[in-house]
Coordinates of C-alpha atoms in Angstrom, one line a residue:
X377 CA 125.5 91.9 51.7
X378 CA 127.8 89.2 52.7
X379 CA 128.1 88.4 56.2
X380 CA 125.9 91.3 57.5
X381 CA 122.8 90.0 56.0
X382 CA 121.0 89.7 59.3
X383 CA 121.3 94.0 59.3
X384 CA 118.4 94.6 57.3
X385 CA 115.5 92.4 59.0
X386 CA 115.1 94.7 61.9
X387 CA 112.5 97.3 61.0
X388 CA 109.7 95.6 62.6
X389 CA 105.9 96.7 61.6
X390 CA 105.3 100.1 62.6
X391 CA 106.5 101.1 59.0
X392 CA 102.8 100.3 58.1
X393 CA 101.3 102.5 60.5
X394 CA 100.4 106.4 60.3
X395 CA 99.3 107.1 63.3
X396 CA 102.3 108.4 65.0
X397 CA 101.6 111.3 67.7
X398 CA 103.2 114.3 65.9
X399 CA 101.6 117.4 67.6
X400 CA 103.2 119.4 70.2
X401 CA 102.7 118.5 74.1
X402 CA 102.1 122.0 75.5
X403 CA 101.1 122.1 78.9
X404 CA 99.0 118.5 78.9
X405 CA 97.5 118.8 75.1
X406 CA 98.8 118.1 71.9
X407 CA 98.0 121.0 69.7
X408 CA 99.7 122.1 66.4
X409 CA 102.4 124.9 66.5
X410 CA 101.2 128.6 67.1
X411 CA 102.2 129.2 62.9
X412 CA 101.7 125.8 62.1
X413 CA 105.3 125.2 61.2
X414 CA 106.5 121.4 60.9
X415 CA 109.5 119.5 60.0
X416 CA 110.1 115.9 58.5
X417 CA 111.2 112.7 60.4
X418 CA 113.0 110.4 58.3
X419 CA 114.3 106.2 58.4
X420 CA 117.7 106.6 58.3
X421 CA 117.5 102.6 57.1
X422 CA 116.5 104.4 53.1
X423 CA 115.5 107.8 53.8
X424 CA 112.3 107.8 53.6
X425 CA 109.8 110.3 55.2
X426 CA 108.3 109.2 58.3
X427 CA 106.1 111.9 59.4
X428 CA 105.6 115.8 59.7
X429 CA 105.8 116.7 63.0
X430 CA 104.7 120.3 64.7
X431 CA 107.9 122.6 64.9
X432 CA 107.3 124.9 68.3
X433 CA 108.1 128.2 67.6
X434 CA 109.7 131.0 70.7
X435 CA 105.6 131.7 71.2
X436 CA 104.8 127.8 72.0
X437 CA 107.6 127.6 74.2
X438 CA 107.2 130.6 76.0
X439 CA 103.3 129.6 77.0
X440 CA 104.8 126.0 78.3
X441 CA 107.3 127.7 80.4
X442 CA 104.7 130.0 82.1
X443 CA 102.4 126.5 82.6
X444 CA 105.3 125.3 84.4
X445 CA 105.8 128.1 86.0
X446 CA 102.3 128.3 87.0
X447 CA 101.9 124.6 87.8
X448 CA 105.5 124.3 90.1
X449 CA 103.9 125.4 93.4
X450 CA 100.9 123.2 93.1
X451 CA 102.9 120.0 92.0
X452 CA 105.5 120.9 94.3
X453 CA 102.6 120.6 97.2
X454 CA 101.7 117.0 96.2
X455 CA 102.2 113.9 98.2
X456 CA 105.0 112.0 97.2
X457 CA 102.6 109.2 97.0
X458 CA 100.6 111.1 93.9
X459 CA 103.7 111.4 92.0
X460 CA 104.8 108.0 93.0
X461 CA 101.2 107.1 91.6
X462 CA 101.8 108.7 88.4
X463 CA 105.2 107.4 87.6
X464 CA 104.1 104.0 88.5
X465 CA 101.0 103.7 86.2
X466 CA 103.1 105.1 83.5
X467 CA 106.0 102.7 84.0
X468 CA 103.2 99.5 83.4
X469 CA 101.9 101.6 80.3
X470 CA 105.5 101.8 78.8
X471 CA 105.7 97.8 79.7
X472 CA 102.4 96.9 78.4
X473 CA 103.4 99.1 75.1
X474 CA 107.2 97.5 75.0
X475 CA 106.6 96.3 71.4
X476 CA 104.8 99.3 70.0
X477 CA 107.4 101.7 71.6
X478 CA 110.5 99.5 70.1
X479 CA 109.2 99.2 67.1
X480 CA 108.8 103.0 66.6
X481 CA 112.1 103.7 67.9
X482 CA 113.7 101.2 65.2
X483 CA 111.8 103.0 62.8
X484 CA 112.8 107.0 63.5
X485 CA 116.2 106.0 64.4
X486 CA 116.8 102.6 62.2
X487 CA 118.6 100.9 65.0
X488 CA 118.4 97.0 64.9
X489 CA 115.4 95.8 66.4
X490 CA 117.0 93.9 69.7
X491 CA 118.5 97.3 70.6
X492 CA 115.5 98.9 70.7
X493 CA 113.4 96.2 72.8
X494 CA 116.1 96.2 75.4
X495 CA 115.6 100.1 75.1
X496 CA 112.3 99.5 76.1
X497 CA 112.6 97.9 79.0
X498 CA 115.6 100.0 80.1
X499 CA 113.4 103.7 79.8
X500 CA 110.5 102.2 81.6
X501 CA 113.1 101.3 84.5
X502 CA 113.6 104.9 85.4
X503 CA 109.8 105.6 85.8
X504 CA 109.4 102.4 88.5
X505 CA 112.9 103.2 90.0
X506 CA 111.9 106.7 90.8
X507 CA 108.3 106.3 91.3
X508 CA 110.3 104.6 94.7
X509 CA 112.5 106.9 95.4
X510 CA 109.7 110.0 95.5
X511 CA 108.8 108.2 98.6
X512 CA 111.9 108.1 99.6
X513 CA 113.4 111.8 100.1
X514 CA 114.6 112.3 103.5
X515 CA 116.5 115.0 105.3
X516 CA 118.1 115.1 108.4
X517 CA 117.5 116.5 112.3
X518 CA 120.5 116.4 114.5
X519 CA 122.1 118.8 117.5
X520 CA 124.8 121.3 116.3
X521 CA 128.5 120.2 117.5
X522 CA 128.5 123.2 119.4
X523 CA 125.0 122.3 121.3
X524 CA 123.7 125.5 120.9
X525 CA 121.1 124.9 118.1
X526 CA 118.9 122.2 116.2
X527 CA 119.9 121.8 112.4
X528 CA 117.3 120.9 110.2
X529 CA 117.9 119.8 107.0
X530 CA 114.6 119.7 104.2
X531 CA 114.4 118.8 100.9
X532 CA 112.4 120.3 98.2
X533 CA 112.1 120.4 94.5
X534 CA 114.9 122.9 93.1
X535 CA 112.1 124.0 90.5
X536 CA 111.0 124.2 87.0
X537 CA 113.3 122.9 84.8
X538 CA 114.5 122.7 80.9
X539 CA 115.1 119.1 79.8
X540 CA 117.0 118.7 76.5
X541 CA 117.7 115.4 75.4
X542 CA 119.4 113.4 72.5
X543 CA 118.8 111.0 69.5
X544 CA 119.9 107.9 70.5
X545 CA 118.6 106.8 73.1
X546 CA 114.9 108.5 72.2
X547 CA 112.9 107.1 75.4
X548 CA 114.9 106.3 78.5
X549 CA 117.1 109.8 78.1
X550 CA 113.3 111.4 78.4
X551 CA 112.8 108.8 81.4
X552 CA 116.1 109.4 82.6
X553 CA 114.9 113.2 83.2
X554 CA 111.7 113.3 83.5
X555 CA 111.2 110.5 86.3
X556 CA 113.4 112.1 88.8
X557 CA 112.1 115.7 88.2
X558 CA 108.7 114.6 89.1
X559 CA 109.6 112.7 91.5
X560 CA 110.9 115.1 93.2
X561 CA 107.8 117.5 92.8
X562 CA 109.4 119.9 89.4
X563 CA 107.8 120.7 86.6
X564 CA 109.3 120.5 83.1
X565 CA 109.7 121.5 80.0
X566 CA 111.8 119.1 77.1
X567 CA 113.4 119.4 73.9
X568 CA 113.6 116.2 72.4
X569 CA 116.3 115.8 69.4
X570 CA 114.7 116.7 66.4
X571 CA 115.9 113.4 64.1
X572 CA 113.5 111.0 67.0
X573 CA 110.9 113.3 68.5
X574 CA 108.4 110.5 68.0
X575 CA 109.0 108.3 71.2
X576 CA 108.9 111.7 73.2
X577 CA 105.7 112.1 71.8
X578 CA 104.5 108.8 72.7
X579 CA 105.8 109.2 76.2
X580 CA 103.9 112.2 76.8
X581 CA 100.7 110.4 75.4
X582 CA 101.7 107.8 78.2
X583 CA 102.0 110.2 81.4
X584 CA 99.0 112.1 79.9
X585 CA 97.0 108.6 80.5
X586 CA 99.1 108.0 83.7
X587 CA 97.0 111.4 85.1
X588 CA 99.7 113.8 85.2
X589 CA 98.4 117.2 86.3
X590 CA 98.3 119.8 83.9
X591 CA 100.7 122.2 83.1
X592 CA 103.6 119.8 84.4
X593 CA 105.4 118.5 81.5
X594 CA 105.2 119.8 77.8
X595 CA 107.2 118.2 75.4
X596 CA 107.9 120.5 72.6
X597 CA 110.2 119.5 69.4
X598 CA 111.6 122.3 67.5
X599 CA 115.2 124.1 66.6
X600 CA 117.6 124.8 69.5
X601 CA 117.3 128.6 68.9
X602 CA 113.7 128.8 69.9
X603 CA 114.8 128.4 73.7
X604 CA 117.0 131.2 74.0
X605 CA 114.5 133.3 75.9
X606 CA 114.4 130.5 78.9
X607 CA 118.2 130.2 79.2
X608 CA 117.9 134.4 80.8
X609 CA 114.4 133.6 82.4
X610 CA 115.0 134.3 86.1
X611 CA 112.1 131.6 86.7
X612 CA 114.5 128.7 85.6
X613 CA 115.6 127.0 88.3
X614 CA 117.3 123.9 86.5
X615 CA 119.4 122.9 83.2
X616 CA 119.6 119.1 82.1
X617 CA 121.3 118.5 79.2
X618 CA 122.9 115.1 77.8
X619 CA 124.5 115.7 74.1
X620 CA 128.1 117.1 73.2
X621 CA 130.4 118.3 75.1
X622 CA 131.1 121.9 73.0
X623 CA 127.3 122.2 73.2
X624 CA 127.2 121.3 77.1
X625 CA 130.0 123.9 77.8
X626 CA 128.0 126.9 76.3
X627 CA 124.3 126.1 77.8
X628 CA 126.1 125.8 80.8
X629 CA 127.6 129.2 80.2
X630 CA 123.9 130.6 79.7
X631 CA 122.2 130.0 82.6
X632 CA 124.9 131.2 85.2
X633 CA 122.4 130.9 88.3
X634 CA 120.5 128.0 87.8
X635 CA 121.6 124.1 88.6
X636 CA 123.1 122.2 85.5
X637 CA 123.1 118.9 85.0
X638 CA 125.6 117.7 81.8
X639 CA 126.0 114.0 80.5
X640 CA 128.6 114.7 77.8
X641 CA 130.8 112.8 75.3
X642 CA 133.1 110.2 76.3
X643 CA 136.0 108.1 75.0
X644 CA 135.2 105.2 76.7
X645 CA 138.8 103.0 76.9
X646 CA 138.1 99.3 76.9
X647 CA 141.3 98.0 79.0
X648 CA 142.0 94.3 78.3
X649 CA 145.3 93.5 81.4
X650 CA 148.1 90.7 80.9
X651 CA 146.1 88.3 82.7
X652 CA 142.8 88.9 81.4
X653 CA 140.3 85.9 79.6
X654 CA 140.0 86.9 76.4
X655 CA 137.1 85.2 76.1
X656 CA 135.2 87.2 78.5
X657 CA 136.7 90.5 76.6
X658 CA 135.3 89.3 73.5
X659 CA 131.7 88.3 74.5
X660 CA 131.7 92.0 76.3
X661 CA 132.5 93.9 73.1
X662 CA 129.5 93.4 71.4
X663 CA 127.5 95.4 74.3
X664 CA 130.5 97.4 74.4
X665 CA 131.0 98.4 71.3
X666 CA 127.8 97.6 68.8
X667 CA 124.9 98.5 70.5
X668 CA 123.0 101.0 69.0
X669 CA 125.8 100.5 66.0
X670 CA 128.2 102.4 68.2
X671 CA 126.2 105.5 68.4
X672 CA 126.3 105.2 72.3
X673 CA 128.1 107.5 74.5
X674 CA 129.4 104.7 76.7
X675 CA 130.2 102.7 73.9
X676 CA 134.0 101.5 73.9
X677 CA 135.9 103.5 71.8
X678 CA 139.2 103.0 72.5
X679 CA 140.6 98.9 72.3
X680 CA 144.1 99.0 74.6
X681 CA 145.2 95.6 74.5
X682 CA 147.9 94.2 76.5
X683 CA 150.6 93.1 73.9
X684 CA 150.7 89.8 75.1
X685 CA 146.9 89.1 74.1
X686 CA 146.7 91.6 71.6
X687 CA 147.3 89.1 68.3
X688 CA 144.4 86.9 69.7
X689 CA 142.4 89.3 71.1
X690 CA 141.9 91.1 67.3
X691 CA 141.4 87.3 65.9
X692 CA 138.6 86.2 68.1
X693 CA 136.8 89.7 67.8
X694 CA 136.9 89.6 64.4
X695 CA 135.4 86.2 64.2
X696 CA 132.8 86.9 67.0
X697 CA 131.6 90.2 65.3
X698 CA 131.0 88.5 61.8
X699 CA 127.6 88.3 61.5
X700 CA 126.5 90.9 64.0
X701 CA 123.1 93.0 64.0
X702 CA 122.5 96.5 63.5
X703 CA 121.7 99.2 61.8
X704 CA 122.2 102.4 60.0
X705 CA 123.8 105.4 61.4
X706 CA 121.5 108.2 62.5
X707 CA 121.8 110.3 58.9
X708 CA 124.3 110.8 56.4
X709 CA 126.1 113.4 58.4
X710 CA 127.1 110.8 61.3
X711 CA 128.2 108.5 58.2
X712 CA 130.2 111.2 57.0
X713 CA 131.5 111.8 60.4
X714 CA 133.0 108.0 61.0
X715 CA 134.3 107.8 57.0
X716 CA 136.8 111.0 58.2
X717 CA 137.8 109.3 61.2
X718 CA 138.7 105.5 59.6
X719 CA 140.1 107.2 56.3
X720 CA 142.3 109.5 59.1
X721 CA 143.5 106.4 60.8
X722 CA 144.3 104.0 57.8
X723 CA 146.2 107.1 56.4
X724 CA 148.3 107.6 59.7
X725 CA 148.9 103.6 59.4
X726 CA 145.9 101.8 60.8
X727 CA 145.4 98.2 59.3
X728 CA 141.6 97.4 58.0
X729 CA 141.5 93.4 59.8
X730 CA 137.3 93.5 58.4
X731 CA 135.0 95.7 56.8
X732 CA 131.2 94.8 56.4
X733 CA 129.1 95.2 53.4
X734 CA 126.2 97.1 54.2
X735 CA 123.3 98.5 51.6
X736 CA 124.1 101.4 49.6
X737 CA 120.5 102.9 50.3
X738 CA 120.2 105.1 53.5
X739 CA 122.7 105.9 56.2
X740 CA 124.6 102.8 56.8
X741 CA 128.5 102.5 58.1
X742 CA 129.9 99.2 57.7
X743 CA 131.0 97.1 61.0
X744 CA 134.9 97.8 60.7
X745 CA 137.8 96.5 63.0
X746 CA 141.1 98.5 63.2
X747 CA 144.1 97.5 64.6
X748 CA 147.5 99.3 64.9
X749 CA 146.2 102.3 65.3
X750 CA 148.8 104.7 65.9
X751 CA 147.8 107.5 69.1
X752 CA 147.9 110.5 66.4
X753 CA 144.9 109.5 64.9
X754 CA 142.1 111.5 65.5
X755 CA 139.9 108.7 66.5
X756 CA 142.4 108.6 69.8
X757 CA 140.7 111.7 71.0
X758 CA 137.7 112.0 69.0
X759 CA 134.4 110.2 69.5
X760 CA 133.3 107.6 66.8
X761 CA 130.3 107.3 67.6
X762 CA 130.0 104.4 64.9
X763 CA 131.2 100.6 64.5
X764 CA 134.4 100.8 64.5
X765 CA 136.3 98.6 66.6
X766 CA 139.9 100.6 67.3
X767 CA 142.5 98.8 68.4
X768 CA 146.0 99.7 70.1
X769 CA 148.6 97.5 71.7
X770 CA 150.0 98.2 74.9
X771 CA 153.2 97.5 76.3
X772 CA 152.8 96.8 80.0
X773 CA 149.8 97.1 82.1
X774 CA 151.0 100.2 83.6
X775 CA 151.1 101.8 80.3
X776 CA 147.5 100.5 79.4
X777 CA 146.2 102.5 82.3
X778 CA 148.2 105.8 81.0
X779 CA 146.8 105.5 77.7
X780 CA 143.2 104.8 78.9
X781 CA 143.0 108.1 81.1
X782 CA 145.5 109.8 78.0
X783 CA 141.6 111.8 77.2
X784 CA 140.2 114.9 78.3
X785 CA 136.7 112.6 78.8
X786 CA 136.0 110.7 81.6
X787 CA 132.6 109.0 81.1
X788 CA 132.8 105.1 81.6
X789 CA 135.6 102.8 80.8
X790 CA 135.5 98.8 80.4
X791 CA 138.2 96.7 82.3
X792 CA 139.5 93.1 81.9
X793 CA 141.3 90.9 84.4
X794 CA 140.9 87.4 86.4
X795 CA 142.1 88.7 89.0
X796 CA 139.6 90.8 91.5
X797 CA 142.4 92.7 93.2
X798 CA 143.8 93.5 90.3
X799 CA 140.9 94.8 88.6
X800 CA 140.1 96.4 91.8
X801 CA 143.5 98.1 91.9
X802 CA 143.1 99.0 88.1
X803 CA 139.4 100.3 87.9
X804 CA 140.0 103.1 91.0
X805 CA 142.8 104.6 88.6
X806 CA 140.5 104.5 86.2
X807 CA 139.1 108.8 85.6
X808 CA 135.9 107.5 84.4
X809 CA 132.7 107.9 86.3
X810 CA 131.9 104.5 85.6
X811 CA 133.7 101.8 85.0
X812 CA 132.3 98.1 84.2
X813 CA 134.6 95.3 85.3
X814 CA 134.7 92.0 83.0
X815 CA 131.4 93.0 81.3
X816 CA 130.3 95.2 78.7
X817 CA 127.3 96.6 80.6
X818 CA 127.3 99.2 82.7
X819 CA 123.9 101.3 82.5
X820 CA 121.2 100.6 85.7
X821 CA 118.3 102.8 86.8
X822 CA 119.4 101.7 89.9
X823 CA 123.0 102.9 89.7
X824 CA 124.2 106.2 89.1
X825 CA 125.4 107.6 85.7
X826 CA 127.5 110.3 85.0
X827 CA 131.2 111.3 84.5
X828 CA 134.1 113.5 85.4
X829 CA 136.5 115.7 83.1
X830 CA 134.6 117.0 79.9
X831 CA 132.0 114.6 80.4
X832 CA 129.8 116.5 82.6
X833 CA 128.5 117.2 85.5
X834 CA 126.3 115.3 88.3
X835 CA 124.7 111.8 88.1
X836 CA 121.6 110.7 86.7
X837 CA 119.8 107.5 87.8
X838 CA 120.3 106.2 91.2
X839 CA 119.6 107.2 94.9
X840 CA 121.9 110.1 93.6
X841 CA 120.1 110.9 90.7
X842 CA 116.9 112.7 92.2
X843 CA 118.9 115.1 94.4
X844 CA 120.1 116.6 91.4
X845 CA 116.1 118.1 91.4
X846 CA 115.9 119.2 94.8
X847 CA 117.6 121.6 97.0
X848 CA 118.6 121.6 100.7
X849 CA 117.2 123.7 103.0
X850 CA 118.7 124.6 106.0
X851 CA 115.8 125.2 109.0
X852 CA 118.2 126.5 112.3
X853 CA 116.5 126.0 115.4
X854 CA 117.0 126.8 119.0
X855 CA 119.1 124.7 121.6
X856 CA 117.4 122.3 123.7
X857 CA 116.7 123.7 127.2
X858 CA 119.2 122.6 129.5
X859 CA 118.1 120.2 132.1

C-alpha cells in the first residue's frame, strides 16, 4: 500500500451486524414491497453484499403518494410547535445514534470513517436548525402605497412533495429535505439513491420514534422509473431533486406546474491569488478536495494557481496529501469514470506529480495530483467527482478569475488571498452560489446552499431554505376608514 496505508482502517463495526432496516417506509410502516421484489447493497471497500433491501414497485409508490396526499391537510393544520417537537426529538436521536449512523454510512458507501462521523453531526444539524425555523415563519401586514387597501401577506406549506436524493451524502441530503418540508407543514414522499438506501432507512426509523404522524413521510427505495406516474400527478405540488445536472434538466421538464428545487453538479474552481499564503491554501485542500474521496459536489475541482506560487503550491500539496485518509469510490463505474478523465488529461499533456497505491479489491481510485493540465482536457469541464487534485497555472490574477467562471456550473468556488479587500473584490466576481474565502469549508445548516448556471435552482439550508416549501399568499383587505 505504500503511503496510503491509513485507507483501509476505516470500516468501523457495523460490518458485524445484520440488522440493518431494509423494508420499505410506506406511509409510517416498514412493510415489504407489494411483489416482494428486492435489490442488493454492496461495500464498495470489496464488494461484498451488504443486505437485500425491498425494491417499491409503481403500486407501493402510488399508495404513499395518496397517504401524503391524504395526510397534507391535517399536517398542514399543526402547530408549528408539534413539528418543531418532532424535528427536535429526532435531531437528539440522530446525536445520541452519531456512531451507529456513521458507521453504517462507511459501510454502504465505504467512505473513510472521519468523513462519515462529521456526516453525522452535519445531517442532524438540519433537523435542530429547522425545528427553529418552523417557529419562525412570518409574513407580513402593511398599507398599500396607494392607501387604498391592507396587504396581507401568509405563508403556508406549498404541499406534498417528491424528495429524491443522492449517494453521497446518504443522511443529511435526506435532512436537508426532509427538515424544511416538515417544518413547514408538507408531506413527503423520498427516493433515496439506490447504492445507500440504508441511512434513509434508519432515518425514517428515527422520525418514526420522534412521533411523526402518519402518512407524512414514506421513504421508498426503488428504480427511477417507478415514479413516473407522480411527475403528471396534478396533486404534486413540489420537486426536490439534488444529483446531475442532465438528470435535473429533464425532471424539471416533467413536472411543468409544480415548484422545483435542483442542487446540480458543479466545477468548483479553487482560486489561489498572487498574494495568497500558501500555507492556508494547502491545509484547505484536504476539506476541499478529499472529503468523501472527492465524490462531493462542492469539492474543488479545478486548481488555478497564480504562476507565481504555482511551483510551491504543487510541492507542499503533494507533501501534505501523502498519507491522507479515504476510501473507495462509490462502485466500479465511478472508478471507471475518473480512469477516463486522468488517462484524457495525461494524454493531452498533464504531468502525474503523485499517484497512491490503493488495494486492488473493490472500488478504489488512487489519491492523484495533476499539474499542467492543459484547458482541453475534459476534466476542465467535466466533474471528477474523485481524488484527483488538477492543477493549472495562471498568468495574472485577472486571468485566474476568467478561467474560474470559464464553466457552464456555478455551484461553490474556493478563494485565496491575505488581503480582505481583495478577496472581497475577487469572490463577488466569483458566478458561484457559494464561495468560501481562505477555507475549505463552506457547508452550514445555518447558511444557504445552492448555486446559479447549471447548477440549479433555489437554496437549501438557511432562513432561505424553508420558503422553498411554502407559498405566499396574498390576503387584500379594505382601506382604513379615514379619520
Amino acid at each position: 500500500m505504500g503511503e496510503g496505508d491509513a485507507v483501509v482502517n476505516t470500516v468501523g463495526t457495523m460490518s458485524d451486524k445484520k440488522n440493518y432496516q431494509n423494508k420499505l417506509f410506506l406511509a409510517g410502516h416498514f412493510v415489504d414491497a407489494s411483489d416482494g421484489g428486492t435489490f442488493e447493497v454492496t461495500n464498495p471497500r470489496d464488494g461484498s453484499v451488504i443486505t437485500q433491501v425491498a425494491s417499491a414497485t409503481e403500486d407501493d409508490v402510488k399508495k404513499a403518494f395518496d397517504a401524503a396526499c391524504a395526510a397534507q391537510k391535517k399536517w398542514a393544520a399543526t402547530s408549528p410547535r408539534h413539528r418543531a417537537d418532532i424535528l427536535w426529538r429526532a435531531y437528539e436521536e440522530l446525536t445520541a445514534r452519531k456512531d451507529e449512523i456513521a458507521e453504517l454510512m462507511t459501510l454502504e458507501l465505504g467512505r473513510a470513517l472521519p468523513d462519515s462521523q462529521s456526516e453525522a453531526t452535519y445531517g442532524a444539524e438540519f433537523f435542530r436548525w429547522f425545528a427553529a425555523e418552523a417557529e419562525r415563519m412570518q409574513g407580513d401586514y402593511r398599507l398599500a402605497p396607494t392607501g387604498n387597501a391592507r396587504i396581507v401577506e401568509v405563508q403556508q406549506p406549498v404541499g406534498p412533495v417528491l424528495a429524491i436524493t443522492p449517494w453521497n451524502f446518504p443522511l443529511a441530503m435526506g435532512t436537508r429535505k426532509l427538515g424544511p418540508a416538515l417544518a413547514a407543514g408538507c408531506t413527503v414522499v423520498l427516493k433515496p439513491a439506490s447504492k445507500t438506501p440504508l441511512t434513509m432507512l434508519l432515518l425514517a426509523e428515527v422520525l418514526r420514534n420522534a412521533g411523526l404522524d402518519e402518512g407524512v413521510v414514506s421513504i421508498l427505495p426503488c428504480s427511477s422509473s417507478v415514479l413516473e406516474p407522480l411527475y403528471s400527478d396534478p396533486r404534486l405540488r413540489k420537486l426536490t431533486f439534488t444529483g446531475s445536472t442532465a438528470v435535473g434538466k429533464e425532471l424539471a421538464a416533467k413536472v411543468p406546474t409544480a415548484r422545483v428545487s435542483l442542487e446540480l453538479g458543479g466545477n468548483a474552481p479553487f482560486v489561489v491569488l498572487s498574494d495568497a499564503d500558501v500555507a492556508t491554501a494547502v491545509e484547505a485542500t484536504s476539506v476541499a478536495k478529499m472529503r468523501g474521496a472527492g465524490q462531493v459536489c462542492i469539492a474543488a475541482n479545478r486548481f488555478i494557481i497564480h504562476k507565481d506560487l504555482h511551483s510551491q503550491f504543487v510541492s507542499a500539496v503533494t507533501d501534505s496529501l501523502k498519507g491522507t485518509e479515504y476510501g473507495p469510490l462509490s462502485g466500479d463505474d465511478q472508478v471507471d469514470k475518473v480512469t477516463e478523465l486522468v488517462d484524457d488529461a495525461v494524454k493531452q499533456g498533464a504531468t502525474v506529480v503523485w499517484q497512491d497505491t490503493v488495494p486492488s479489491e473493490g472500488s478504489w481510485f488512487p489519491l492523484t495530483i495533476l499539474d499542467n493540465v492543459p484547458t482541453s482536457a475534459r476534466m476542465y469541464k467535466e466533474e471528477i467527482f474523485g481524488p484527483v487534485v488538477a492543477v493549472y497555472e495562471a498568468e495574472s490574477d485577472e486571468a485566474a478569475i476568467a478561467m474560474a467562471n470559464d464553466t457552464n456550473f456555478g455551484l461553490a468556488a474556493y478563494l485565496f488571498s491575505a488581503d480582505l479587500q481583495h478577496a472581497l473584490d475577487a469572490a463577488e466576481r466569483l458566478e458561484a452560489g457559494m464561495v468560501g474565502v481562505n477555507k475549505g469549508g463552506i457547508s452550514d445548516a445555518a447558511a444557504p446552499f445552492g448555486g446559479v448556471k447549471d447548477s440549479g435552482l433555489g437554496r437549501e439550508g438557511g432562513f432561505q431554505g424553508i420558503e422553498e416549501f411554502l407559498e405566499c399568499k396574498l390576503i387584500s383587505l379594505p382601506a382604513p376608514a379615514q379619520q
